[in-house]
Coordinates of C-alpha atoms in Angstrom, one line a residue:
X1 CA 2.6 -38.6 70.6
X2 CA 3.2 -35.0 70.3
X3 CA 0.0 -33.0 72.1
X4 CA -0.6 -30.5 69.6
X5 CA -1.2 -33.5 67.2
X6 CA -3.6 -35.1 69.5
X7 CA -5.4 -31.6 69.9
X8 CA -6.3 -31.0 65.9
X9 CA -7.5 -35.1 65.6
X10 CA -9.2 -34.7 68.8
X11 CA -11.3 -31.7 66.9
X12 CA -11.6 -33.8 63.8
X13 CA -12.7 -37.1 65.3
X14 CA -16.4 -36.9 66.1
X15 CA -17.3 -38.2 69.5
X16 CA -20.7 -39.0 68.3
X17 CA -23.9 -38.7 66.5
X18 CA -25.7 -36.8 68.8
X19 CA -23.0 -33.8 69.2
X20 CA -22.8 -34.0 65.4
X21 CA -25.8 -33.3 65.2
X22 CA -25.9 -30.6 67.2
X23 CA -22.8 -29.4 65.9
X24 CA -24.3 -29.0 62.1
X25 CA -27.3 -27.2 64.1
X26 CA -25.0 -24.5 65.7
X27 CA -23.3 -24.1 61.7
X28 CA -26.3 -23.8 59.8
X29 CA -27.5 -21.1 62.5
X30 CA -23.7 -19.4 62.4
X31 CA -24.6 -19.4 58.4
X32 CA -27.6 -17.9 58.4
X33 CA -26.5 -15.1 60.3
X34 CA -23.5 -14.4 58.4
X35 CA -25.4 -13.7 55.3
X36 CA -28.3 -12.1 57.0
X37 CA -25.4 -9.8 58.3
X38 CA -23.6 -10.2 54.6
X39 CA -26.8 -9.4 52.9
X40 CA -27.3 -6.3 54.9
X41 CA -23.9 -4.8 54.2
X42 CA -24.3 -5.4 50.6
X43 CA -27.3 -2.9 50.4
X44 CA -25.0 0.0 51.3
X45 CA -22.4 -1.0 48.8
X46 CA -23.2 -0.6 44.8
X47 CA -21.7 -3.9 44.0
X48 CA -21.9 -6.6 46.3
X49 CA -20.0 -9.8 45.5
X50 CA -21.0 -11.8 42.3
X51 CA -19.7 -13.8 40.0
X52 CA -17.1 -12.9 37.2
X53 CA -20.1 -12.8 34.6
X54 CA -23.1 -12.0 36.4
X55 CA -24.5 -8.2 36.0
X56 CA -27.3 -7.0 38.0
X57 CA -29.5 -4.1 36.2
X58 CA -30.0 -2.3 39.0
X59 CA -26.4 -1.8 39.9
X60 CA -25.4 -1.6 36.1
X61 CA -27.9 1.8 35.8
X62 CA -26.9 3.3 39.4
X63 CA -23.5 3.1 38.0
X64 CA -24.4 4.8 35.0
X65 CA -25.9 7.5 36.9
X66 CA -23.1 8.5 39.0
X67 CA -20.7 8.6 36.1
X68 CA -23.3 11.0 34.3
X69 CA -22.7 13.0 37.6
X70 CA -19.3 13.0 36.2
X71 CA -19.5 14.4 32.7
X72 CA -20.1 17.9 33.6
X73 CA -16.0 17.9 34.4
X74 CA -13.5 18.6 31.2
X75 CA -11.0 16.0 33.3
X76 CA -13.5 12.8 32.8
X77 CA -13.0 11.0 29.6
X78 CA -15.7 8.5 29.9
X79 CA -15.2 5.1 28.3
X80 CA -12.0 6.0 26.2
X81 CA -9.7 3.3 26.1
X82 CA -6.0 3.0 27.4
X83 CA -4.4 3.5 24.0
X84 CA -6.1 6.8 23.2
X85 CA -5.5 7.9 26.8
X86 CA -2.1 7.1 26.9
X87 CA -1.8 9.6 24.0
X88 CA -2.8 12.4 25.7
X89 CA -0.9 12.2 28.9
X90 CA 2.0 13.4 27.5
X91 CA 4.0 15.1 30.9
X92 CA 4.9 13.2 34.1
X93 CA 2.2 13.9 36.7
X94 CA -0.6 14.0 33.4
X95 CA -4.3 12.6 34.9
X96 CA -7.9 11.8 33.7
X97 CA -10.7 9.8 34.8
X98 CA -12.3 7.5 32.9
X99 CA -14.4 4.9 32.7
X100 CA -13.3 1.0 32.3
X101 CA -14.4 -2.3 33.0
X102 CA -12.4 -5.1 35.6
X103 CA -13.4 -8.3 35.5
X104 CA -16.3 -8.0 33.7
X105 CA -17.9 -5.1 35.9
X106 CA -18.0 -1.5 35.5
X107 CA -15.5 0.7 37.2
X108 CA -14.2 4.3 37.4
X109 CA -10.1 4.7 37.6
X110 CA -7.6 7.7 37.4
X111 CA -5.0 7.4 34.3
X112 CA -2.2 8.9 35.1
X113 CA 1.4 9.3 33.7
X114 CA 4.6 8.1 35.9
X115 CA 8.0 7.0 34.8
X116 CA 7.2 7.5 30.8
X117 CA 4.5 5.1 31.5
X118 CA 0.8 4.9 31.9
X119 CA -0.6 3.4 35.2
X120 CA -4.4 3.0 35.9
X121 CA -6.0 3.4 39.6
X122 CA -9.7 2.2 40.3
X123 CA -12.1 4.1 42.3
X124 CA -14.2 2.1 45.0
X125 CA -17.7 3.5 45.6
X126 CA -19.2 2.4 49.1
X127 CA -21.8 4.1 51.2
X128 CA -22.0 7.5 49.1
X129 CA -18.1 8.0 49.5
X130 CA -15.4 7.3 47.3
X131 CA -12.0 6.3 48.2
X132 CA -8.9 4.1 46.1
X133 CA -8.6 0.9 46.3
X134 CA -6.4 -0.6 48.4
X135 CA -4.2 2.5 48.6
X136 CA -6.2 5.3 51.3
X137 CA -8.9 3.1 52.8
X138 CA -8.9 5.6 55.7
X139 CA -9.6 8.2 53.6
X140 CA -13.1 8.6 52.0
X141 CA -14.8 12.1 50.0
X142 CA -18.5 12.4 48.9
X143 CA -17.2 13.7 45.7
X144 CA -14.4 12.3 43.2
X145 CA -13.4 16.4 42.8
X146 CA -12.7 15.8 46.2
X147 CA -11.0 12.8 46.5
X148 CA -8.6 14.5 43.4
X149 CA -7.9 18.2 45.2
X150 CA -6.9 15.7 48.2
X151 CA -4.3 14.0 45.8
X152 CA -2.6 17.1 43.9
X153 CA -2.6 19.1 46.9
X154 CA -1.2 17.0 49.6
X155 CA 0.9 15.0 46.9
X156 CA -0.5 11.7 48.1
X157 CA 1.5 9.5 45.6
X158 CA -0.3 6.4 44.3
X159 CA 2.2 3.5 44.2
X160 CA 5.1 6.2 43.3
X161 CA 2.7 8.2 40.9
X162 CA 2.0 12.2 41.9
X163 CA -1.5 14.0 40.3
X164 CA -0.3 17.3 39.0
X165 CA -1.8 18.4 36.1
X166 CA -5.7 17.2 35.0
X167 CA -5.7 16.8 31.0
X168 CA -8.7 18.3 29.6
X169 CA -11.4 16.2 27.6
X170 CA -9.9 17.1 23.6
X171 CA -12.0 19.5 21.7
X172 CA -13.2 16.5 19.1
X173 CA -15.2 14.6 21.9
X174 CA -19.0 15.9 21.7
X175 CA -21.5 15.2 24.1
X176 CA -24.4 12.4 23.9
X177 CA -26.6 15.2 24.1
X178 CA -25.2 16.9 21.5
X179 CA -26.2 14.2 19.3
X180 CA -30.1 13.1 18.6
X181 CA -30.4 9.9 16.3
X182 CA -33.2 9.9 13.8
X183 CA -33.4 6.4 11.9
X184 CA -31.1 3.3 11.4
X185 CA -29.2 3.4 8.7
X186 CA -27.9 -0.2 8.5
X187 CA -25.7 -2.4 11.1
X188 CA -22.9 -5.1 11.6
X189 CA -21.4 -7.1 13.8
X190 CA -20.5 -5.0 16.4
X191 CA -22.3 -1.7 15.3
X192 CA -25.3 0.6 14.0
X193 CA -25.3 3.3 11.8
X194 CA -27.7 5.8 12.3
X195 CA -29.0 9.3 10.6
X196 CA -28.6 11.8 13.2
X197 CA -28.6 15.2 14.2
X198 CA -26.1 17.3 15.5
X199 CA -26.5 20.4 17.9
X200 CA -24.8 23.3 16.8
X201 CA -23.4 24.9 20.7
X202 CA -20.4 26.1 19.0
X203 CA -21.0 28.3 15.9
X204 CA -16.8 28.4 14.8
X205 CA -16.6 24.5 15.1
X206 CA -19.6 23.7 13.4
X207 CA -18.0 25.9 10.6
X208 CA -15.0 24.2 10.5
X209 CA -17.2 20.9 10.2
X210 CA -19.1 22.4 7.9
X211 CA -15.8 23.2 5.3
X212 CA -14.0 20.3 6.3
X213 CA -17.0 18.2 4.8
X214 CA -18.1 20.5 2.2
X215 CA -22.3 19.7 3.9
X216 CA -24.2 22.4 4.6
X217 CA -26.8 23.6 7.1
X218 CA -29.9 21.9 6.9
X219 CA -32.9 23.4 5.7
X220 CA -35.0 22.5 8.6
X221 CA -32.9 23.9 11.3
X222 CA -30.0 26.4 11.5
X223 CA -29.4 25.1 14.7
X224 CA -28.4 21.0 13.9
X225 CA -26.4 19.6 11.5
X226 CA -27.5 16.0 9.9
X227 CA -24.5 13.8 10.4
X228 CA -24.3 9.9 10.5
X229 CA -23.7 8.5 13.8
X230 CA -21.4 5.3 14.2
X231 CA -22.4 3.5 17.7
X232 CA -21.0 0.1 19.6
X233 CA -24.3 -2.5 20.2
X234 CA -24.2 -5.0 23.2
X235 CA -21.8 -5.4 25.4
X236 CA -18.3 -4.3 24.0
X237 CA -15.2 -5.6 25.6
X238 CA -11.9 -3.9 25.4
X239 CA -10.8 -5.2 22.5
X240 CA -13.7 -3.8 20.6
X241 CA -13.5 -0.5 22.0
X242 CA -9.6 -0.4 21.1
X243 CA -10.5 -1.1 17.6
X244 CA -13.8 1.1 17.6
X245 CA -11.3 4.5 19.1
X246 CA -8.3 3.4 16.3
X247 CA -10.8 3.6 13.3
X248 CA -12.2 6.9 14.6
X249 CA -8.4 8.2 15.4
X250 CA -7.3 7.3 11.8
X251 CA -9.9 8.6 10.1
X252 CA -9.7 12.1 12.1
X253 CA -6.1 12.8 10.9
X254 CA -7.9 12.0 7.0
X255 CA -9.2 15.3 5.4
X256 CA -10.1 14.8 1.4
X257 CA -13.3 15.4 -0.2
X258 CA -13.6 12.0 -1.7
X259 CA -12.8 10.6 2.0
X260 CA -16.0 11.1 4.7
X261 CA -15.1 13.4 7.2
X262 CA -14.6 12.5 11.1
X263 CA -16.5 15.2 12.6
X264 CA -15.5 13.7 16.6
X265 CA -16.3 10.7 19.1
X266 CA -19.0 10.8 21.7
X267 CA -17.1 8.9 24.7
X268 CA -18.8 10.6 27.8
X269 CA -21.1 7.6 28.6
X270 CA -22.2 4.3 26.7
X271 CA -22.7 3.2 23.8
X272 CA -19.4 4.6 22.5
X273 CA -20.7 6.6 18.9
X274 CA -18.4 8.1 15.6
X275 CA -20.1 10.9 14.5
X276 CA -19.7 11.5 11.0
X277 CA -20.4 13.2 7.9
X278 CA -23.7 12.2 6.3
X279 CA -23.2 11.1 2.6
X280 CA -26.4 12.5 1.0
X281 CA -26.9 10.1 -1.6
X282 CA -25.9 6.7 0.6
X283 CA -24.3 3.6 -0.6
X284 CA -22.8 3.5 -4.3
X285 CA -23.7 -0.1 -4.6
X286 CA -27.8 1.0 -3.8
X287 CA -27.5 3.6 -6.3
X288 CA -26.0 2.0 -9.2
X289 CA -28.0 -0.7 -8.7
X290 CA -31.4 1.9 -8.3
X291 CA -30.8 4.3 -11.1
X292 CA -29.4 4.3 -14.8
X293 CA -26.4 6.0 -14.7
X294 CA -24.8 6.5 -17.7
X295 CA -21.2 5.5 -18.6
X296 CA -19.9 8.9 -17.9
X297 CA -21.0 9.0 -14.3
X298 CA -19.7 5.7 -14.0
X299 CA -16.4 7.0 -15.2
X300 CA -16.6 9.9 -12.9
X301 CA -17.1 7.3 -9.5
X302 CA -14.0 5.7 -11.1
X303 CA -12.0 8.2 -10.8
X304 CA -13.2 9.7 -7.2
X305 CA -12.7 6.6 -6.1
X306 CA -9.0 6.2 -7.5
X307 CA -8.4 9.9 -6.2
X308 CA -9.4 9.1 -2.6
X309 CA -7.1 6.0 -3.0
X310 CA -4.0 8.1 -4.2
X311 CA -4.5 10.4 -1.4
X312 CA -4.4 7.4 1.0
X313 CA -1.4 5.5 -0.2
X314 CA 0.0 8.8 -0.3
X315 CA -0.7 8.9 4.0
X316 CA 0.7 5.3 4.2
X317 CA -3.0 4.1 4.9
X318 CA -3.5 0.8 3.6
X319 CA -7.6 0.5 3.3
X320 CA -8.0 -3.4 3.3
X321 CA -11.5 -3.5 2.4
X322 CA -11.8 -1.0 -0.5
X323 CA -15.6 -2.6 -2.3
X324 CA -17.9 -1.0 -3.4
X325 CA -20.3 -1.5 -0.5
X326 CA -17.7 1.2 1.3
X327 CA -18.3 4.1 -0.9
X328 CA -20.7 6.3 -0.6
X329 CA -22.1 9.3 -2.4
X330 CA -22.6 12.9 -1.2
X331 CA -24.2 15.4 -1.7
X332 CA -22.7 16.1 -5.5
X333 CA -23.0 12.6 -6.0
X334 CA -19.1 12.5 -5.6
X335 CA -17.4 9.1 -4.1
X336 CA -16.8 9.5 -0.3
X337 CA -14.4 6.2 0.8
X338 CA -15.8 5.5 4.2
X339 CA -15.1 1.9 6.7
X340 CA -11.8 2.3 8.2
X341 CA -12.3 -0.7 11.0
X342 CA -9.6 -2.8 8.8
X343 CA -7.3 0.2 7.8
X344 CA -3.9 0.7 9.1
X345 CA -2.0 3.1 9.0
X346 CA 2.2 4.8 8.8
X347 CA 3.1 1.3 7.3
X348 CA 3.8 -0.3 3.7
X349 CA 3.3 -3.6 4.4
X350 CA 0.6 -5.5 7.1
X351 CA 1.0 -9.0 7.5
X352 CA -1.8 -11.3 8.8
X353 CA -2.6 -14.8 9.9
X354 CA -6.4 -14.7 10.0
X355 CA -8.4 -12.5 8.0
X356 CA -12.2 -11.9 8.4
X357 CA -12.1 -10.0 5.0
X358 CA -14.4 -11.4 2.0
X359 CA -12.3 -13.3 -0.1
X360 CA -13.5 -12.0 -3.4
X361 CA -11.7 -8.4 -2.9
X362 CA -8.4 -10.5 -2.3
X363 CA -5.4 -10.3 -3.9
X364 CA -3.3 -13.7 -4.3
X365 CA -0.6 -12.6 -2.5
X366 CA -3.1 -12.0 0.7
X367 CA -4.4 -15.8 -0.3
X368 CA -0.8 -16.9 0.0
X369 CA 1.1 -14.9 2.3
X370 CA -1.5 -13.1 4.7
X371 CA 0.3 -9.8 3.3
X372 CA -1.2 -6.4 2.3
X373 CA 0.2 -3.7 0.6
X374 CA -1.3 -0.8 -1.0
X375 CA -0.8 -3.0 -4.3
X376 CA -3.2 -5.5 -2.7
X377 CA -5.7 -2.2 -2.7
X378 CA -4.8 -1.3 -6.3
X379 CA -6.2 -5.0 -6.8
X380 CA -9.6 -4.5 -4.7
X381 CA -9.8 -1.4 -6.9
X382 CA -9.8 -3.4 -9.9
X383 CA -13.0 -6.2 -8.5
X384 CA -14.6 -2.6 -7.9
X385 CA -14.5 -1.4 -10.9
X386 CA -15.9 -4.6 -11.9
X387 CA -19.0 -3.9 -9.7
X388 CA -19.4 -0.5 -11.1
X389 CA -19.6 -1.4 -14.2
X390 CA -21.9 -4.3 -13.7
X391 CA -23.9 -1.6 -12.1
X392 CA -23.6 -3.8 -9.1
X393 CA -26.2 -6.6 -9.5
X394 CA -24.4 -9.1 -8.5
X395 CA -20.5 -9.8 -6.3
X396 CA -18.0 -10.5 -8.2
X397 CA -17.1 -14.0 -9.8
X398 CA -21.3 -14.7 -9.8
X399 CA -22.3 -18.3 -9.8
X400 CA -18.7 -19.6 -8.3
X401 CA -17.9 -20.8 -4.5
X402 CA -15.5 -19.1 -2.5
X403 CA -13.0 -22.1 -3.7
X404 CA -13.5 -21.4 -7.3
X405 CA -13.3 -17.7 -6.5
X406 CA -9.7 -18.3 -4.7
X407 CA -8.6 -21.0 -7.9
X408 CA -9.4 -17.8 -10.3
X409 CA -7.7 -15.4 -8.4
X410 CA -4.6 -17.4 -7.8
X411 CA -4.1 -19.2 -11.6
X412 CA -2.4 -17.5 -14.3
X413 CA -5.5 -16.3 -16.5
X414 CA -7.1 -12.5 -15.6
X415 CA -9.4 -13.4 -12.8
X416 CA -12.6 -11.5 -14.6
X417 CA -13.3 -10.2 -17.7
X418 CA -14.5 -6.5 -17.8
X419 CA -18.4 -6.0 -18.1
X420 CA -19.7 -5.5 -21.4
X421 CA -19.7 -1.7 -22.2
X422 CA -16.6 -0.9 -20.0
X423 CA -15.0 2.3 -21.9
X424 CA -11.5 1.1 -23.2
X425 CA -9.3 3.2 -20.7
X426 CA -11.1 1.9 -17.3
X427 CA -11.0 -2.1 -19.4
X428 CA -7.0 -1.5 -19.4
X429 CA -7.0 -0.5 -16.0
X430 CA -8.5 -3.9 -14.9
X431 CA -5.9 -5.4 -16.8
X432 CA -3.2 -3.3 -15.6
X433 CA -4.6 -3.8 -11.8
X434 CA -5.3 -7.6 -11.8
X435 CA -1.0 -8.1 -12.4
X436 CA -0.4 -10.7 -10.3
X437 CA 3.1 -9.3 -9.6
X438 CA 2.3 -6.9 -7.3
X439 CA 5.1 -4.7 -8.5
X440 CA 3.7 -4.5 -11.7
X441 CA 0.7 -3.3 -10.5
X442 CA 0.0 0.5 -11.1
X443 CA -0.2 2.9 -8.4
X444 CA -3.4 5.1 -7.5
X445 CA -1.4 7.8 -8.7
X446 CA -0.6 6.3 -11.8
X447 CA -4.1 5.6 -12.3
X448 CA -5.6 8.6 -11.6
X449 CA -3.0 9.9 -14.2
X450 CA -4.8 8.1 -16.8
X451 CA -8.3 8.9 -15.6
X452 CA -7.8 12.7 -15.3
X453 CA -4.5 13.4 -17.5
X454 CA -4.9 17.3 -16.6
X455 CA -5.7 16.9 -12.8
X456 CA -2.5 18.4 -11.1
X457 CA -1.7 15.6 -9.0
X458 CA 1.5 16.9 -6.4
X459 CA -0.8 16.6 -3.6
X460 CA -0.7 12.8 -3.8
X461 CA 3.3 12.5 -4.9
X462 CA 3.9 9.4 -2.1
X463 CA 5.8 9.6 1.1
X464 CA 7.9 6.8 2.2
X465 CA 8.1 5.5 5.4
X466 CA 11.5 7.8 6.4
X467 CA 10.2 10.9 5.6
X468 CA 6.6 10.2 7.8
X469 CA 8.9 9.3 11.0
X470 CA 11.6 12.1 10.3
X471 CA 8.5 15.3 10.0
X472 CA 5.6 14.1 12.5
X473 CA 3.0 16.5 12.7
X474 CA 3.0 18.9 15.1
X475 CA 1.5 18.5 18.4
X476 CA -1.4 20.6 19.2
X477 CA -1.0 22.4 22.3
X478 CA -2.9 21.1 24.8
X479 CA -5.3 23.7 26.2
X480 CA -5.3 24.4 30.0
X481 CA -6.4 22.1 32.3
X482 CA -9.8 22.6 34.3
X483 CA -9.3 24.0 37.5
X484 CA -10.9 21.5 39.8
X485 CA -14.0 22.2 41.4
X486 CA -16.6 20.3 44.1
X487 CA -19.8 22.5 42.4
X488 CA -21.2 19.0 40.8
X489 CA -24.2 16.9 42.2
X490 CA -23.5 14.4 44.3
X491 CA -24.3 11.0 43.3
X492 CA -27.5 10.2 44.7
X493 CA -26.9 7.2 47.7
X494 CA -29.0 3.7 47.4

């Protein structure tokens, strides 16, 4: 029998209960002292070893303390995303820290730009020092400014990557302290929307806010500007937070009267917040409901809201959840479109398998196919009409189930007849609009046309796809990066 054989069942076999005993003795004591000894370590490192979905508070708010440590620097992006980073690191060598999550726990990493690619590095935090992980465990700095002069300078690459350049935080991202919130508004899902204030540090910008909106200074104070603030609740995965950064990026590039105005994010620390313009007067579907407007100021929402539309198609933005729950009123009592978090954007078609849109703003080709088109928007125009004119006391098809709601829109027949009192012109709009050949349909442009026959209406003449991809806008120059510097606080050491 070969010996090395006999040596490991030798081991295995127990020679008897006694020794056994004394043998499970000797373990438990081993045990006990390695996580005494485990238990120890763990208090000089921020996170010690849990499970995948287990958080500790204590941990979670030291954490959030050293990133704050971390804001006063123009090359720390807080919790942006990867897809809004990746836009901005544009030249090989291009870097920013930021704040992320892996596997379910909070985590600081460098982005930066190597071989026309984006590649992420996490930042371990152990004893007061921080170091990379798995890369230069030798090598450990009280300070991430340290840590990051010791990359650029020495050209320590990171898995073939070289730190040159630090990319400045962009001019739209304002601080949390910037903004103070002063009620709820209302909430969904995945996020509130508050009344806020916002402080007014740069007297130019806030201009350019100002006109870009068409609000003006508040009576109160000449130092803060009212806005309505757009914030995650909970917990947010990454998914959410892609979505949450898209709607805000979208509706920055949209400037329109009858469209509320982006005024930046708020990405330095958590929760993630839009700030945006406040609409004076709120919800369209509150106020309709509230007050007696008469026909003509019906007519007059009509058409804001068709102008807003026209300028969108005309930007290849398909809206997807035009209601009228998602126009609000400023200040003038104008239409402002507002909810973007379905909206897409440079395409003429979106096609989807599951839809968490309500089914009464649908067209039947979305029923059928899963497709939307700016026609399929003409359509949701046409239900919101219906609400405006029923001076929205009810949803549309009252008194039917979804089902009968999806037999209506998908049979042969007009889906709804127009509210009593609708004026003649917007009544053969609804007609035109509820065309269940989507070609057929009129265009925003069209409609508009009919609405305001001596509105010059060049600015909305629509692109096609070609001619968006063959003149992209210009890129902005990116403004010089931060030199970096060790003057911040250090994180203070549990």
């Amino acid at each position: 029998m070969n010996s090395e054989y006999s040596i490991v069942r030798s081991i295995r076999r127990p020679l008897s209960t006694g020794k056994r005993s004394q043998r499970s003795t000797r373990t438990k004591k081993k045990k006990a002292e390695e996580e005494k000894t485990a238990a120890s370590t763990n208090k000089k490192t921020l996170f010690s070893h849990r499970g995948k979905n287990e958080t500790n508070p204590e941990e979670t708010e030291a954490f959030a303390n050293i990133c704050r440590c971390l804001i006063e620097h123009r090359w720390y992006h807080g919790v942006m995303p990867r897809g809004e980073i990746s836009t901005l690191l544009e030249e090989e060598g291009d870097f920013c820290v930021r704040k992320t999550t892996e596997k379910g726990k909070p985590i600081v990493c460098i982005s930066v730009k190597c071989q026309k690619e984006v590649r992420h590095f996490p930042l371990v935090f152990e004893n007061g020092q921080w170091t990379l992980k798995n890369l230069i465990k030798t090598r450990r700095f009280y300070e991430v400014v340290e840590l990051l002069n010791a990359l650029v300078s020495e050209k320590i690459p990171l898995s073939g990557a070289i730190l040159i350049r630090a990319v400045p935080r962009p001019d739209y991202y304002i601080p949390h302290s910037d903004i103070s919130l002063i009620c709820k508004l209302g909430e969904g899902a995945f996020g509130e929307v508050w009344k806020g204030s916002l402080k007014r540090t740069d007297d130019d910008k806030m201009k350019k806010m100002e006109e870009k909106s068409g609000a003006g200074l508040s009576e109160k104070s000449k130092s803060r500007l009212y806005v309505a603030v757009k914030k995650m609740k909970g917990n947010a995965t990454k998914a959410m937070t892609e979505e949450f950064v898209l709607e805000a990026k979208l509706m920055r590039q949209l400037v329109h009267p009858n469209i509320v105005t982006v005024y930046g994010v708020a990405p330095s620390e958590e929760p993630l917040m839009i700030v945006l313009e406040l609409a004076a007067n709120g919800c369209l579907k509150s106020y309709v409901a509230k007050y007696q407007c008469p026909v003509d100021q019906l007519l007059q929402f009509t058409a804001d809201a068709a102008r807003g539309m026209a300028y969108l198609s005309s930007k290849l933005v398909i809206h997807r959840d035009l209601a009228a729950r998602n126009l609000l009123l400023g200040s003038a009592v104008e239409v402002k479109i507002s909810d973007f978090g379905l909206s897409s954007s440079g395409k003429t078609e979106v096609k989807v398998k599951q839809m968490k849109v309500p089914i009464r703003w649908l067209a039947p080709e979305v029923l059928e196919e899963g497709v939307f088109t700016t026609k399929t928007d003409v359509w949701a125009y046409a239900v919101t009409l219906w609400e405006i004119f029923t001076r929205c006391q009810s949803d549309p098809y009252p008194g039917l189930t979804n089902q009968q709601a999806k037999d209506l829109i998908r049979g042969d027949a007009l889906p709804m007849s127009p509210p009593e009192g609708t004026p003649p012109i917007v009544v053969k709009i609804m007609e035109d609009c509820f065309t269940k050949n989507p070609d057929e349909r009129p265009s925003f442009m069209a409609i508009l046309k009919r609405l305001c026959p001596e509105e010059d209406l060049t600015a909305y003449e629509p692109k096609s796809l070609a001619q968006s991809q063959s003149s992209p806008a210009k890129k902005s120059s990116a403004p010089s990066a931060e030199p970096l510097s060790s003057r911040s606080k250090r994180p203070a050491r549990k």
